[in-house]
Tab-separated table of C-alpha atoms in Angstrom:
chain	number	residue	atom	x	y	z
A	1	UNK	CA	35.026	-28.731	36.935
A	2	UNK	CA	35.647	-25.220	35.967
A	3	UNK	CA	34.641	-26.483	31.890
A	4	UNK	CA	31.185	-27.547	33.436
A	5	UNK	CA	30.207	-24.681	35.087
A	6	UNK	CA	31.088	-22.802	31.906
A	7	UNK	CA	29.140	-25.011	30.254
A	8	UNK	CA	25.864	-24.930	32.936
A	9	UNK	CA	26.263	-21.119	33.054
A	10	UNK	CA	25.793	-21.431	28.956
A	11	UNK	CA	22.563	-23.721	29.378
A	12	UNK	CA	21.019	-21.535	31.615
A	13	UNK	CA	21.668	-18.194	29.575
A	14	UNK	CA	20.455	-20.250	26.341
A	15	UNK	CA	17.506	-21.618	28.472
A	16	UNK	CA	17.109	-17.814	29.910
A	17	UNK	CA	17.174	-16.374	25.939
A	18	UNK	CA	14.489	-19.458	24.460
A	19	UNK	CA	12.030	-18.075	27.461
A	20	UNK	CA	12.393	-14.817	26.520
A	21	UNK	CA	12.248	-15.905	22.751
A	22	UNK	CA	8.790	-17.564	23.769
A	23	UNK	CA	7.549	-14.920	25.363
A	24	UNK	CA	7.582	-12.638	22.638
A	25	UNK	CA	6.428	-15.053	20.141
A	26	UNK	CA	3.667	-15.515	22.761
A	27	UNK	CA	3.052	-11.386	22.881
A	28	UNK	CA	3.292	-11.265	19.143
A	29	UNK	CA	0.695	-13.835	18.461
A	30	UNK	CA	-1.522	-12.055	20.898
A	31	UNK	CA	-1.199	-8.971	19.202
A	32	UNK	CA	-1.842	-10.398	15.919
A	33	UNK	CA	-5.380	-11.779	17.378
A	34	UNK	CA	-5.846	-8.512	18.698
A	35	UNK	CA	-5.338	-6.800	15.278
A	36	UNK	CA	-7.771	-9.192	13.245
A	37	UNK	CA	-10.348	-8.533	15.594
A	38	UNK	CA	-10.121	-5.118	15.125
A	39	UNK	CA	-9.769	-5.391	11.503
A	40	UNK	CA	-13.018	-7.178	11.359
A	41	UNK	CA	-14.776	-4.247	13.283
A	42	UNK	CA	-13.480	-2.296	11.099
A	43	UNK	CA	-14.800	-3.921	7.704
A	44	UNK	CA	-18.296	-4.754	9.437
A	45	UNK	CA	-18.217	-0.829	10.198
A	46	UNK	CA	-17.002	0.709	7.102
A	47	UNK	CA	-19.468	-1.957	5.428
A	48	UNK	CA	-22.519	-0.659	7.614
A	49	UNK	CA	-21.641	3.365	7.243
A	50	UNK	CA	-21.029	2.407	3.140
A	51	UNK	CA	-24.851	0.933	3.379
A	52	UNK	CA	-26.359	3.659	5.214
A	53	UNK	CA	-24.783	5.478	2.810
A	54	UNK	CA	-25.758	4.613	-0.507
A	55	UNK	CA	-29.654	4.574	-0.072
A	56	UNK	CA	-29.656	8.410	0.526
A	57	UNK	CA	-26.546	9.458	-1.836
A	58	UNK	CA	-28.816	7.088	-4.414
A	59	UNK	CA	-31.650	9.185	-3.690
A	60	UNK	CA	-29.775	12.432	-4.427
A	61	UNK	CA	-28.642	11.479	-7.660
A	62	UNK	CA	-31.723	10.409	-9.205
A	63	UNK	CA	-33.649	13.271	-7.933
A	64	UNK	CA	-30.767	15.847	-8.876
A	65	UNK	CA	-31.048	14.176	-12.665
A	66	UNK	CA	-35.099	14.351	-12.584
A	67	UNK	CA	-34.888	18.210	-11.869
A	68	UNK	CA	-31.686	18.592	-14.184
A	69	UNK	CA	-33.896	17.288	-17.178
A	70	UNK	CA	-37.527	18.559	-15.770
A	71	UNK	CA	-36.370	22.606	-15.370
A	72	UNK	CA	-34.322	22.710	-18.338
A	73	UNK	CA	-35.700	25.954	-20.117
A	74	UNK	CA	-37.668	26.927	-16.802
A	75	UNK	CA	-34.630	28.063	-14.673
A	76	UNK	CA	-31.354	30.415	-15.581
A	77	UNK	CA	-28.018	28.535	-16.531
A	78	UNK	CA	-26.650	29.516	-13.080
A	79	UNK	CA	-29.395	27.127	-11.387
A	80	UNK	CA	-28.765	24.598	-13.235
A	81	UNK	CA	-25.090	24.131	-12.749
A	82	UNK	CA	-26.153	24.347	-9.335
A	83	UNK	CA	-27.951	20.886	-10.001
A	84	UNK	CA	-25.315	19.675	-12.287
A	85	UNK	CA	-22.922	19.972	-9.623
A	86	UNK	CA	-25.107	18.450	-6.824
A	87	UNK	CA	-25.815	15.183	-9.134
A	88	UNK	CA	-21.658	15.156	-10.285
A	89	UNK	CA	-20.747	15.806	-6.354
A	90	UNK	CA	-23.637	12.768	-5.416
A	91	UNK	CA	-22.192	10.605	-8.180
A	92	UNK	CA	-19.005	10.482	-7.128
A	93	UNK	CA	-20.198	10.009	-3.428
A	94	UNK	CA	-21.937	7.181	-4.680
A	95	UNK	CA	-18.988	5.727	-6.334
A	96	UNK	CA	-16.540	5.663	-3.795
A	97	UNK	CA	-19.729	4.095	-1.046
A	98	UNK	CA	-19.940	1.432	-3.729
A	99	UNK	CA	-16.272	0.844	-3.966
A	100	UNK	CA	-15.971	0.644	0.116
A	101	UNK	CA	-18.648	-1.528	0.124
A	102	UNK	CA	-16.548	-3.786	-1.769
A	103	UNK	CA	-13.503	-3.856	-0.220
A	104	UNK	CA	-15.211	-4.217	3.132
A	105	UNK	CA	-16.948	-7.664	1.980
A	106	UNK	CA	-13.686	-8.859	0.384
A	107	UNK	CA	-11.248	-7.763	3.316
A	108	UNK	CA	-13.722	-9.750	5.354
A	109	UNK	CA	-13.440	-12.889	3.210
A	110	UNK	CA	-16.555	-12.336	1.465
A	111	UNK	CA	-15.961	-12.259	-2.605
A	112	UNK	CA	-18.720	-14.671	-3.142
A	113	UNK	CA	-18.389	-15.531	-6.896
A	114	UNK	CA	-21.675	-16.863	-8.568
A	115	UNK	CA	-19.563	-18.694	-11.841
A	116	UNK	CA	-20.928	-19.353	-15.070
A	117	UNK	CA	-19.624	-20.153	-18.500
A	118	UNK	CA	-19.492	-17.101	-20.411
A	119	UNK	CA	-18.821	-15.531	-23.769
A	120	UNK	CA	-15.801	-13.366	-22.226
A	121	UNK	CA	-16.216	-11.375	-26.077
A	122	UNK	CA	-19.823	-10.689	-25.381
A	123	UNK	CA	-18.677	-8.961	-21.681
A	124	UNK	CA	-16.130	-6.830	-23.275
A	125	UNK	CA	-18.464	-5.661	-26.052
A	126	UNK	CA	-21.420	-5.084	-23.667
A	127	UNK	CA	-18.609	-2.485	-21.592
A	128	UNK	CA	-17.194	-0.650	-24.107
A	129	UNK	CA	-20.765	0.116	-25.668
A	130	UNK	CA	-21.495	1.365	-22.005
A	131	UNK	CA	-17.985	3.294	-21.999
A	132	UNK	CA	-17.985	4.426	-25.624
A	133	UNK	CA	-19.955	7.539	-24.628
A	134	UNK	CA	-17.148	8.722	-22.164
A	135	UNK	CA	-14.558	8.178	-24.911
A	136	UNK	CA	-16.554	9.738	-27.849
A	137	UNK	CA	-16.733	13.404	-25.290
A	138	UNK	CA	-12.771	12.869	-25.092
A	139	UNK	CA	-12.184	12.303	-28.994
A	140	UNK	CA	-11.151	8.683	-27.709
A	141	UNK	CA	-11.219	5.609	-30.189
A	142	UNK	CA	-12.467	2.180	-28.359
A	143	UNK	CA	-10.919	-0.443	-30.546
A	144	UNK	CA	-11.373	-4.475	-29.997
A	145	UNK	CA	-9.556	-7.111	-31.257
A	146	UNK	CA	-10.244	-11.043	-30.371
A	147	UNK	CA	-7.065	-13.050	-31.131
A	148	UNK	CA	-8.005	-16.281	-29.085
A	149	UNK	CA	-9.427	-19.220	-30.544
A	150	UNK	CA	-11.763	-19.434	-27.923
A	151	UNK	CA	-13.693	-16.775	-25.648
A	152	UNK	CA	-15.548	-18.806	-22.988
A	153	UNK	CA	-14.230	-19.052	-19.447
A	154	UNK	CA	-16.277	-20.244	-16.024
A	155	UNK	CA	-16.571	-16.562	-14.334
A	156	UNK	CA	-18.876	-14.207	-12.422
A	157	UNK	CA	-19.806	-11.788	-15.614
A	158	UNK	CA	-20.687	-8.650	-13.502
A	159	UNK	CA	-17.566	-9.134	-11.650
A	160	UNK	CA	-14.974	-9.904	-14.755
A	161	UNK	CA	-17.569	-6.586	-16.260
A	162	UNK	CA	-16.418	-4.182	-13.047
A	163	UNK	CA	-12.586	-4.933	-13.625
A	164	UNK	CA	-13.305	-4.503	-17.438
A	165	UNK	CA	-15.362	-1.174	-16.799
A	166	UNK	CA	-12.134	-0.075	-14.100
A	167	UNK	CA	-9.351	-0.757	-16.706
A	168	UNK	CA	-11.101	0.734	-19.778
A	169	UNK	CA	-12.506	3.753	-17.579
A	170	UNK	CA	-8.869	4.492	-16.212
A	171	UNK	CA	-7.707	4.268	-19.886
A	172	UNK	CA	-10.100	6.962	-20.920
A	173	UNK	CA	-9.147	9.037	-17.516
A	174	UNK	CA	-5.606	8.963	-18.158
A	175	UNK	CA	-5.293	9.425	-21.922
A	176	UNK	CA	-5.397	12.724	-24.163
A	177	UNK	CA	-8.260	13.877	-26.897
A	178	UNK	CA	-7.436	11.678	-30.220
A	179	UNK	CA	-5.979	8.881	-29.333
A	180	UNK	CA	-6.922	5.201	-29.740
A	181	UNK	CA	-7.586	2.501	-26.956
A	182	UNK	CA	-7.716	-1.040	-27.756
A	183	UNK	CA	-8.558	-3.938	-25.781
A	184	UNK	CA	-7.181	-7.225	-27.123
A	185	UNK	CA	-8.497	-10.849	-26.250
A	186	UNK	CA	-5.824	-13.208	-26.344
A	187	UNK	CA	-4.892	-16.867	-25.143
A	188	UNK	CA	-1.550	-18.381	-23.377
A	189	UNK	CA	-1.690	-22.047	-22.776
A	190	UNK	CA	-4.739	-22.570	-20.695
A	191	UNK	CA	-5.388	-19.362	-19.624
A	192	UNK	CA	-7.881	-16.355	-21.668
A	193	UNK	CA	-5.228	-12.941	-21.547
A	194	UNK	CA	-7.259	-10.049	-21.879
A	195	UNK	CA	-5.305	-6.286	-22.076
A	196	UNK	CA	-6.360	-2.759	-22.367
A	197	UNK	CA	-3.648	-0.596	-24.019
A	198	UNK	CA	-3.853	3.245	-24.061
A	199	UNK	CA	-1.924	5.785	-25.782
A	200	UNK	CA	-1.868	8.071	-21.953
A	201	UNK	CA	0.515	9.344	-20.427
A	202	UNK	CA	2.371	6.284	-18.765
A	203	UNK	CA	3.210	5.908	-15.066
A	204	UNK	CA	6.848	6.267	-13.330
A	205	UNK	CA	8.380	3.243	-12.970
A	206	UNK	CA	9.225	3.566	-9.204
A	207	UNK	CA	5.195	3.981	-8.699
A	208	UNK	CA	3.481	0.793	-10.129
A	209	UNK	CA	4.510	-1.080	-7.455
A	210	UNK	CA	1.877	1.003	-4.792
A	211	UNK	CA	-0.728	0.604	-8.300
A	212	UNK	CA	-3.249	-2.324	-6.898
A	213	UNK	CA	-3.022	-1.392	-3.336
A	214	UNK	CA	-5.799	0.370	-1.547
A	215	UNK	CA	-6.176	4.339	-1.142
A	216	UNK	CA	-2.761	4.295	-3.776
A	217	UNK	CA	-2.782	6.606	-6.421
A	218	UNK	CA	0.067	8.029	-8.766
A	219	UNK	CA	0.906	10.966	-9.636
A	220	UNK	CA	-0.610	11.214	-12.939
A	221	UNK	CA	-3.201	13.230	-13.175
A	222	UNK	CA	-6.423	12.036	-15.176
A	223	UNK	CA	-6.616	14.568	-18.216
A	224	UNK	CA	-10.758	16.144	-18.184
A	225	UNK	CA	-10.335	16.480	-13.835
A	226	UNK	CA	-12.026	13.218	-13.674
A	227	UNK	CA	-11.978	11.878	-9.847
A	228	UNK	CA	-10.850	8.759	-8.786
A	229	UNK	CA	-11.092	6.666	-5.193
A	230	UNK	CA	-7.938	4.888	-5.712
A	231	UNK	CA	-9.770	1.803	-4.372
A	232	UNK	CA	-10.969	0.144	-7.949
A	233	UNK	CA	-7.516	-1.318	-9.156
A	234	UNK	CA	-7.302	-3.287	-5.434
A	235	UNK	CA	-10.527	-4.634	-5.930
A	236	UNK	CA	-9.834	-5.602	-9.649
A	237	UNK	CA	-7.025	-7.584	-8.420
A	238	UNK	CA	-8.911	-9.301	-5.508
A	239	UNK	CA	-12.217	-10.109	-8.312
A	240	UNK	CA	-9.050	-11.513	-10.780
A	241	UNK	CA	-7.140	-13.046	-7.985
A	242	UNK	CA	-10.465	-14.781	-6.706
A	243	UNK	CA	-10.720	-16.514	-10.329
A	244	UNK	CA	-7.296	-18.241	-9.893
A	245	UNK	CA	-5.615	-15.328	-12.688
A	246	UNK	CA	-3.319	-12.238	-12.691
A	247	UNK	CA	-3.422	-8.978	-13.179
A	248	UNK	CA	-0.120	-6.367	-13.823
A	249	UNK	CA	0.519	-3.403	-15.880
A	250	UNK	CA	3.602	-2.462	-18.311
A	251	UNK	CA	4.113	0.989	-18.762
A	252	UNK	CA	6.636	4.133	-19.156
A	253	UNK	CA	6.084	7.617	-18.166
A	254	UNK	CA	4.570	9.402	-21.104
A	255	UNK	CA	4.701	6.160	-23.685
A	256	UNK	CA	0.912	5.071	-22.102
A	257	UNK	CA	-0.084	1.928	-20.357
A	258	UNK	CA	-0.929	-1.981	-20.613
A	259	UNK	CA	-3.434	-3.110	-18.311
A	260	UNK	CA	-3.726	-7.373	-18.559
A	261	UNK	CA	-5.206	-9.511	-16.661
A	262	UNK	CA	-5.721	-13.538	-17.283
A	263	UNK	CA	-8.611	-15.705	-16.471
A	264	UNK	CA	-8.461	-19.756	-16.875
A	265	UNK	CA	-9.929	-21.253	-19.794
């Protein structure tokens, strides 16, 4: 009789321990609801400031470049770093709306790819041509080599072109006067591998890990005081991720980086 009791007074402490189980399970899964609604206010809000945003930032810039080019020779050199500054300051504004605005439509689900068969060689020269500038004020060499048989993949081009212009614009960032950057198109079984090696200044080890996360940024510090959002290696992952590839980095603190990223044949 005594062994039954026992045994009862076990059931109903078990039973007693499941409800409370349950009920936290219950709490837990309320919470979680409760925190995906707010985190899709909080995408359709950042996405509706980052709008609001760009149109007058936009207008800044162009205007700020008009007057920079129009009063050269009319006003004194102290006027017109005024200007520079104002178009830099609106530039980098502009940037980091632009960036938001992306990680607002793909936090809310929203990295709507338009795919096409492209000529992934025909991307990568097109962004280097529109990055060569930046390198050539560093002392920078842009270098590209095409080691795959084939260079076509099924992708959105201006979204494969925004990772491309992210890796190879971090490259130039990050890396000293005279030294070489070369991007290399590859192939692995059926996927296209496509790196961007510098000859920078590396990253720690016990920081690549926080690399493609939002708002992360390392302490490297780019070499002309160019800015960065520490938003544009997130969304290169999401744009690669959304293709079905990869994307990872090898480096060592002062030995420079490897940037890769894959994209299916």
């Amino acid at each position: 009789l005594r062994s039954l009791l026992r045994g009862k007074d076990l059931f109903d402490e078990l039973q007693k321990r499941y409800e409370e189980l349950n009920q936290v399970y219950r709490e837990v899964d309320q919470k979680n609801k409760e925190l995906e609604s707010l985190n899709g206010l909080k995408n359709q809000f950042l996405g509706m400031a980052a709008h609001d945003l760009r149109n007058p930032l936009n207008v800044i810039s162009n205007f700020s470049q008009f007057l920079s080019s129009d009063l050269a020779g009319q006003v004194d050199e102290e006027h017109l770093g005024f200007i520079d500054n104002i178009q830099k300051s609106s530039e980098s504004m502009l940037n980091l709306v632009n960036d938001l605005l992306d990680i607002s439509q793909i936090e809310a689900g929203k990295l709507n790819l338009n795919l096409a068969r492209v000529d992934l060689q025909d991307v990568i020269v097109h962004n280097m041509t529109l990055n060569r500038l930046m390198a050539d004020q560093k002392k920078i060499s842009l270098t590209f080599q095409c080691k795959s048989d084939t260079t076509f993949s099924v992708v959105d081009a201006p979204k494969i072109d925004q990772v491309l212009n992210n890796l190879i614009s971090n490259a130039i960032k990050f890396s000293q006067s005279a030294t070489c950057i070369e991007v290399v198109l590859d192939q692995r079984d059926e996927m296209l591998v496509l790196s961007v090696k510098d000859q920078g200044q590396g990253i720690p080890e016990h920081e690549i890990p926080q690399l493609f996360q939002a708002f992360q940024k390392t302490s490297v510090k780019s070499t002309a005081g160019e800015k960065s959002t520490g938003l544009g290696l997130m969304i290169a992952r999401k744009i690669v991720e959304g293709h079905g590839g990869k994307i990872w980095v090898e480096s060592k603190s002062g030995h420079g980086s490897t940037f890769t990223f894959t994209l299916p044949l």
